[in-house]
Amino acid sequence: MPLKDTPEEWPVNETGTPFRGAKTSVRTDRVVMPDGTVATRDYQVHPGSVAVVALDAQDRVLVLRQYRHPVRHRLWEIPAGLLDVPGENPLHAAQRELYEEAHVKAEDWRVLTDVYTTPGGCDEAVRIFLARGLSEAEGERFEVSEEEADMELARVPLTELVRGALAGDLHNTCLVVGVLSLTAALAGEGLQALRPADAPWPARPFEA
């Protein structure tokens, strides 16, 4: 059997949405198990996200420090954001987030990895990009609000971020997965072997 995740869908004989929020909702499905029993599964319905490991010429990664209320922590993160429009091209969304959160643009884009963040309780899919050839974006900075208005911006050596992730000092999913994936790519077949920025993404199909 090849080592590859495969799509599969068990029958659902009843579904409901007990909560709808501004960006996400909660769905309750009654799922028919292979033995014929029925189990109730509650999970968050999420539009999907993109994130960017922006690597500069000095092998530093652009990171943001932001307050996250659900976990009551101020976390170091990489630029990221929601796929607000159904079918939105994830590359365009990632370029927008890099501009809005860091006022940076990039010349070279590749897909670093695709992940489901918490598949036991949420259907969120995230595509993490690698962006290189960084420069400051033109024009005025994007006006941020709420938690983003208090963000700090830094460029941190990749090796330092890896040490922080392995030491348990850094916890953001996209940051940890992104920097470890980048390190693995550099130690393996190299960055040229990464998928192109417009590679298909079955979890969140998009328009070209």
mmCIF file of C-alpha atoms in Angstrom, residues 3-204:
data_model
loop_
_atom_site.group_PDB
_atom_site.id
_atom_site.type_symbol
_atom_site.label_atom_id
_atom_site.label_comp_id
_atom_site.label_asym_id
_atom_site.label_seq_id
_atom_site.Cartn_x
_atom_site.Cartn_y
_atom_site.Cartn_z
ATOM 1 C CA LEU A 3 2.141 5.830 1.886
ATOM 2 C CA LYS A 4 -0.464 8.365 0.860
ATOM 3 C CA ASP A 5 -3.624 9.762 2.448
ATOM 4 C CA THR A 6 -6.693 8.813 0.446
ATOM 5 C CA PRO A 7 -10.162 10.386 0.273
ATOM 6 C CA GLU A 8 -12.982 8.376 1.844
ATOM 7 C CA GLU A 9 -16.427 9.328 3.107
ATOM 8 C CA TRP A 10 -18.590 7.246 5.423
ATOM 9 C CA PRO A 11 -22.382 7.650 5.162
ATOM 10 C CA VAL A 12 -24.066 10.413 7.179
ATOM 11 C CA ASN A 13 -27.707 9.800 7.993
ATOM 12 C CA GLU A 14 -28.311 13.121 9.757
ATOM 13 C CA THR A 15 -26.549 16.476 9.922
ATOM 14 C CA GLY A 16 -27.118 19.815 11.615
ATOM 15 C CA THR A 17 -25.383 23.131 12.288
ATOM 16 C CA PRO A 18 -26.012 24.120 15.916
ATOM 17 C CA PHE A 19 -23.694 27.148 15.719
ATOM 18 C CA ARG A 20 -22.748 29.631 13.001
ATOM 19 C CA GLY A 21 -20.037 32.234 13.607
ATOM 20 C CA ALA A 22 -18.607 35.045 11.517
ATOM 21 C CA LYS A 23 -16.003 32.844 9.811
ATOM 22 C CA THR A 24 -16.581 29.282 11.013
ATOM 23 C CA SER A 25 -19.414 27.086 12.230
ATOM 24 C CA VAL A 26 -19.963 23.861 14.141
ATOM 25 C CA ARG A 27 -21.539 20.869 12.429
ATOM 26 C CA THR A 28 -23.012 17.750 14.025
ATOM 27 C CA ASP A 29 -23.084 14.623 11.872
ATOM 28 C CA ARG A 30 -24.440 11.181 12.689
ATOM 29 C CA VAL A 31 -21.963 8.912 10.922
ATOM 30 C CA VAL A 32 -22.602 5.287 10.026
ATOM 31 C CA MET A 33 -19.582 3.214 11.116
ATOM 32 C CA PRO A 34 -18.372 0.193 9.088
ATOM 33 C CA ASP A 35 -20.056 -2.169 11.570
ATOM 34 C CA GLY A 36 -23.391 -0.421 11.080
ATOM 35 C CA THR A 37 -23.441 1.502 14.373
ATOM 36 C CA VAL A 38 -24.055 5.255 14.303
ATOM 37 C CA ALA A 39 -21.774 7.739 16.075
ATOM 38 C CA THR A 40 -22.247 11.465 16.586
ATOM 39 C CA ARG A 41 -19.345 13.665 15.490
ATOM 40 C CA ASP A 42 -19.149 17.399 16.241
ATOM 41 C CA TYR A 43 -16.552 19.431 14.335
ATOM 42 C CA GLN A 44 -15.671 22.950 13.285
ATOM 43 C CA VAL A 45 -16.307 23.825 9.647
ATOM 44 C CA HIS A 46 -13.506 26.067 8.391
ATOM 45 C CA PRO A 47 -12.961 27.821 5.021
ATOM 46 C CA GLY A 48 -9.269 26.913 4.919
ATOM 47 C CA SER A 49 -6.112 28.970 5.310
ATOM 48 C CA VAL A 50 -2.787 29.833 3.776
ATOM 49 C CA ALA A 51 0.530 30.568 5.480
ATOM 50 C CA VAL A 52 3.903 31.796 4.268
ATOM 51 C CA VAL A 53 7.451 30.885 5.269
ATOM 52 C CA ALA A 54 9.156 34.020 3.909
ATOM 53 C CA LEU A 55 12.895 33.331 3.734
ATOM 54 C CA ASP A 56 15.332 36.174 3.085
ATOM 55 C CA ALA A 57 18.840 36.081 1.609
ATOM 56 C CA GLN A 58 20.380 35.698 5.093
ATOM 57 C CA ASP A 59 18.314 32.540 5.801
ATOM 58 C CA ARG A 60 16.071 34.439 8.186
ATOM 59 C CA VAL A 61 12.331 33.832 8.363
ATOM 60 C CA LEU A 62 9.843 36.666 8.674
ATOM 61 C CA VAL A 63 7.748 36.099 11.823
ATOM 62 C CA LEU A 64 5.008 37.953 13.654
ATOM 63 C CA ARG A 65 4.188 37.981 17.356
ATOM 64 C CA GLN A 66 0.450 38.110 17.951
ATOM 65 C CA TYR A 67 -1.972 37.612 20.837
ATOM 66 C CA ARG A 68 -4.238 34.578 20.457
ATOM 67 C CA HIS A 69 -7.151 34.705 22.846
ATOM 68 C CA PRO A 70 -8.298 31.028 22.757
ATOM 69 C CA VAL A 71 -4.924 29.836 24.095
ATOM 70 C CA ARG A 72 -4.193 32.981 26.178
ATOM 71 C CA HIS A 73 -0.750 33.352 24.652
ATOM 72 C CA ARG A 74 1.193 35.776 22.516
ATOM 73 C CA LEU A 75 2.595 33.490 19.815
ATOM 74 C CA TRP A 76 5.346 33.809 17.254
ATOM 75 C CA GLU A 77 3.786 32.953 13.898
ATOM 76 C CA ILE A 78 4.384 33.189 10.170
ATOM 77 C CA PRO A 79 2.088 35.365 8.013
ATOM 78 C CA ALA A 80 -1.202 33.564 7.477
ATOM 79 C CA GLY A 81 -4.857 34.142 6.775
ATOM 80 C CA LEU A 82 -8.206 32.678 5.813
ATOM 81 C CA LEU A 83 -9.416 31.750 2.362
ATOM 82 C CA ASP A 84 -12.278 34.214 2.604
ATOM 83 C CA VAL A 85 -13.741 33.590 -0.845
ATOM 84 C CA PRO A 86 -14.854 30.084 -1.931
ATOM 85 C CA GLY A 87 -12.552 28.820 -4.683
ATOM 86 C CA GLU A 88 -10.015 31.576 -4.007
ATOM 87 C CA ASN A 89 -6.582 30.944 -5.503
ATOM 88 C CA PRO A 90 -4.388 30.125 -2.471
ATOM 89 C CA LEU A 91 -1.294 31.750 -3.976
ATOM 90 C CA HIS A 92 -3.135 35.038 -4.398
ATOM 91 C CA ALA A 93 -4.361 34.784 -0.806
ATOM 92 C CA ALA A 94 -0.823 34.101 0.465
ATOM 93 C CA GLN A 95 0.572 37.056 -1.468
ATOM 94 C CA ARG A 96 -2.144 39.241 0.011
ATOM 95 C CA GLU A 97 -1.413 38.095 3.565
ATOM 96 C CA LEU A 98 2.324 38.688 3.185
ATOM 97 C CA TYR A 99 1.601 42.204 1.967
ATOM 98 C CA GLU A 100 -1.045 43.021 4.573
ATOM 99 C CA GLU A 101 0.773 41.622 7.605
ATOM 100 C CA ALA A 102 4.386 42.432 6.729
ATOM 101 C CA HIS A 103 4.297 44.882 3.780
ATOM 102 C CA VAL A 104 6.556 42.481 1.872
ATOM 103 C CA LYS A 105 6.428 40.949 -1.606
ATOM 104 C CA ALA A 106 8.313 37.940 -2.974
ATOM 105 C CA GLU A 107 9.624 36.940 -6.391
ATOM 106 C CA ASP A 108 9.758 33.152 -5.971
ATOM 107 C CA TRP A 109 6.855 31.099 -4.602
ATOM 108 C CA ARG A 110 6.606 27.334 -4.048
ATOM 109 C CA VAL A 111 4.331 25.002 -2.101
ATOM 110 C CA LEU A 112 6.135 23.858 1.026
ATOM 111 C CA THR A 113 3.472 21.521 2.442
ATOM 112 C CA ASP A 114 -0.275 20.987 2.907
ATOM 113 C CA VAL A 115 -1.746 20.010 6.270
ATOM 114 C CA TYR A 116 -5.008 19.419 8.105
ATOM 115 C CA THR A 117 -4.469 21.278 11.378
ATOM 116 C CA THR A 118 -6.763 19.270 13.674
ATOM 117 C CA PRO A 119 -8.543 16.577 11.630
ATOM 118 C CA GLY A 120 -10.168 15.014 14.674
ATOM 119 C CA GLY A 121 -12.276 18.090 15.364
ATOM 120 C CA CYS A 122 -11.979 20.558 12.482
ATOM 121 C CA ASP A 123 -11.903 20.351 8.687
ATOM 122 C CA GLU A 124 -9.405 23.215 8.325
ATOM 123 C CA ALA A 125 -6.861 22.656 5.540
ATOM 124 C CA VAL A 126 -3.770 24.878 5.321
ATOM 125 C CA ARG A 127 -1.386 25.317 2.414
ATOM 126 C CA ILE A 128 2.021 26.563 3.560
ATOM 127 C CA PHE A 129 4.074 28.361 0.924
ATOM 128 C CA LEU A 130 7.770 29.123 0.736
ATOM 129 C CA ALA A 131 8.436 32.676 -0.470
ATOM 130 C CA ARG A 132 11.896 33.927 -1.474
ATOM 131 C CA GLY A 133 13.339 36.961 -3.170
ATOM 132 C CA LEU A 134 11.816 39.284 -0.579
ATOM 133 C CA SER A 135 11.527 43.043 -0.892
ATOM 134 C CA GLU A 136 9.421 45.789 0.614
ATOM 135 C CA ALA A 137 6.035 46.232 -1.028
ATOM 136 C CA GLU A 138 5.150 49.473 -2.767
ATOM 137 C CA GLY A 139 2.617 51.966 -1.467
ATOM 138 C CA GLU A 140 1.218 52.583 1.976
ATOM 139 C CA ARG A 141 1.040 49.899 4.616
ATOM 140 C CA PHE A 142 -2.224 48.014 5.004
ATOM 141 C CA GLU A 143 -4.232 49.316 7.939
ATOM 142 C CA VAL A 144 -4.626 46.548 10.533
ATOM 143 C CA SER A 145 -7.042 46.331 13.459
ATOM 144 C CA GLU A 146 -7.932 44.312 16.577
ATOM 145 C CA GLU A 147 -5.192 41.802 17.548
ATOM 146 C CA GLU A 148 -3.234 42.540 14.390
ATOM 147 C CA ALA A 149 -2.821 46.179 15.417
ATOM 148 C CA ASP A 150 -0.558 44.979 18.255
ATOM 149 C CA MET A 151 1.624 42.657 16.167
ATOM 150 C CA GLU A 152 5.417 42.690 16.346
ATOM 151 C CA LEU A 153 7.512 41.882 13.281
ATOM 152 C CA ALA A 154 10.965 40.252 13.216
ATOM 153 C CA ARG A 155 13.328 38.297 11.013
ATOM 154 C CA VAL A 156 14.747 35.289 12.842
ATOM 155 C CA PRO A 157 17.368 32.776 11.631
ATOM 156 C CA LEU A 158 15.779 29.523 10.471
ATOM 157 C CA THR A 159 18.023 27.496 12.796
ATOM 158 C CA GLU A 160 16.837 29.502 15.804
ATOM 159 C CA LEU A 161 13.191 28.834 14.967
ATOM 160 C CA VAL A 162 13.882 25.114 14.621
ATOM 161 C CA ARG A 163 15.581 25.082 18.026
ATOM 162 C CA GLY A 164 12.610 26.912 19.549
ATOM 163 C CA ALA A 165 10.119 24.467 18.043
ATOM 164 C CA LEU A 166 12.008 21.401 19.275
ATOM 165 C CA ALA A 167 12.530 22.948 22.714
ATOM 166 C CA GLY A 168 8.794 23.505 23.153
ATOM 167 C CA ASP A 169 9.148 27.290 23.140
ATOM 168 C CA LEU A 170 7.250 27.881 19.875
ATOM 169 C CA HIS A 171 3.804 26.374 19.398
ATOM 170 C CA ASN A 172 2.045 27.837 16.360
ATOM 171 C CA THR A 173 1.163 24.992 13.996
ATOM 172 C CA CYS A 174 2.032 26.737 10.743
ATOM 173 C CA LEU A 175 5.333 28.068 12.072
ATOM 174 C CA VAL A 176 6.448 24.704 13.471
ATOM 175 C CA VAL A 177 5.353 22.690 10.425
ATOM 176 C CA GLY A 178 6.712 25.313 8.052
ATOM 177 C CA VAL A 179 10.218 25.680 9.477
ATOM 178 C CA LEU A 180 10.660 21.935 10.005
ATOM 179 C CA SER A 181 9.457 21.227 6.464
ATOM 180 C CA LEU A 182 11.838 23.841 5.069
ATOM 181 C CA THR A 183 14.712 22.325 7.033
ATOM 182 C CA ALA A 184 13.843 18.869 5.711
ATOM 183 C CA ALA A 185 13.657 20.173 2.134
ATOM 184 C CA LEU A 186 17.063 21.839 2.443
ATOM 185 C CA ALA A 187 18.584 18.622 3.821
ATOM 186 C CA GLY A 188 16.909 16.469 1.190
ATOM 187 C CA GLU A 189 16.287 17.057 -2.504
ATOM 188 C CA GLY A 190 16.553 20.862 -2.258
ATOM 189 C CA LEU A 191 14.108 23.694 -2.761
ATOM 190 C CA GLN A 192 13.932 23.232 -6.526
ATOM 191 C CA ALA A 193 12.193 19.896 -5.886
ATOM 192 C CA LEU A 194 9.279 21.556 -4.093
ATOM 193 C CA ARG A 195 5.934 21.684 -5.855
ATOM 194 C CA PRO A 196 5.126 24.772 -7.946
ATOM 195 C CA ALA A 197 3.019 27.500 -6.364
ATOM 196 C CA ASP A 198 -0.020 26.557 -8.478
ATOM 197 C CA ALA A 199 0.087 22.823 -7.634
ATOM 198 C CA PRO A 200 -3.369 21.225 -7.274
ATOM 199 C CA TRP A 201 -4.849 21.209 -3.784
ATOM 200 C CA PRO A 202 -7.697 18.674 -3.571
ATOM 201 C CA ALA A 203 -8.590 19.717 -0.017
ATOM 202 C CA ARG A 204 -9.499 23.215 -1.267
#
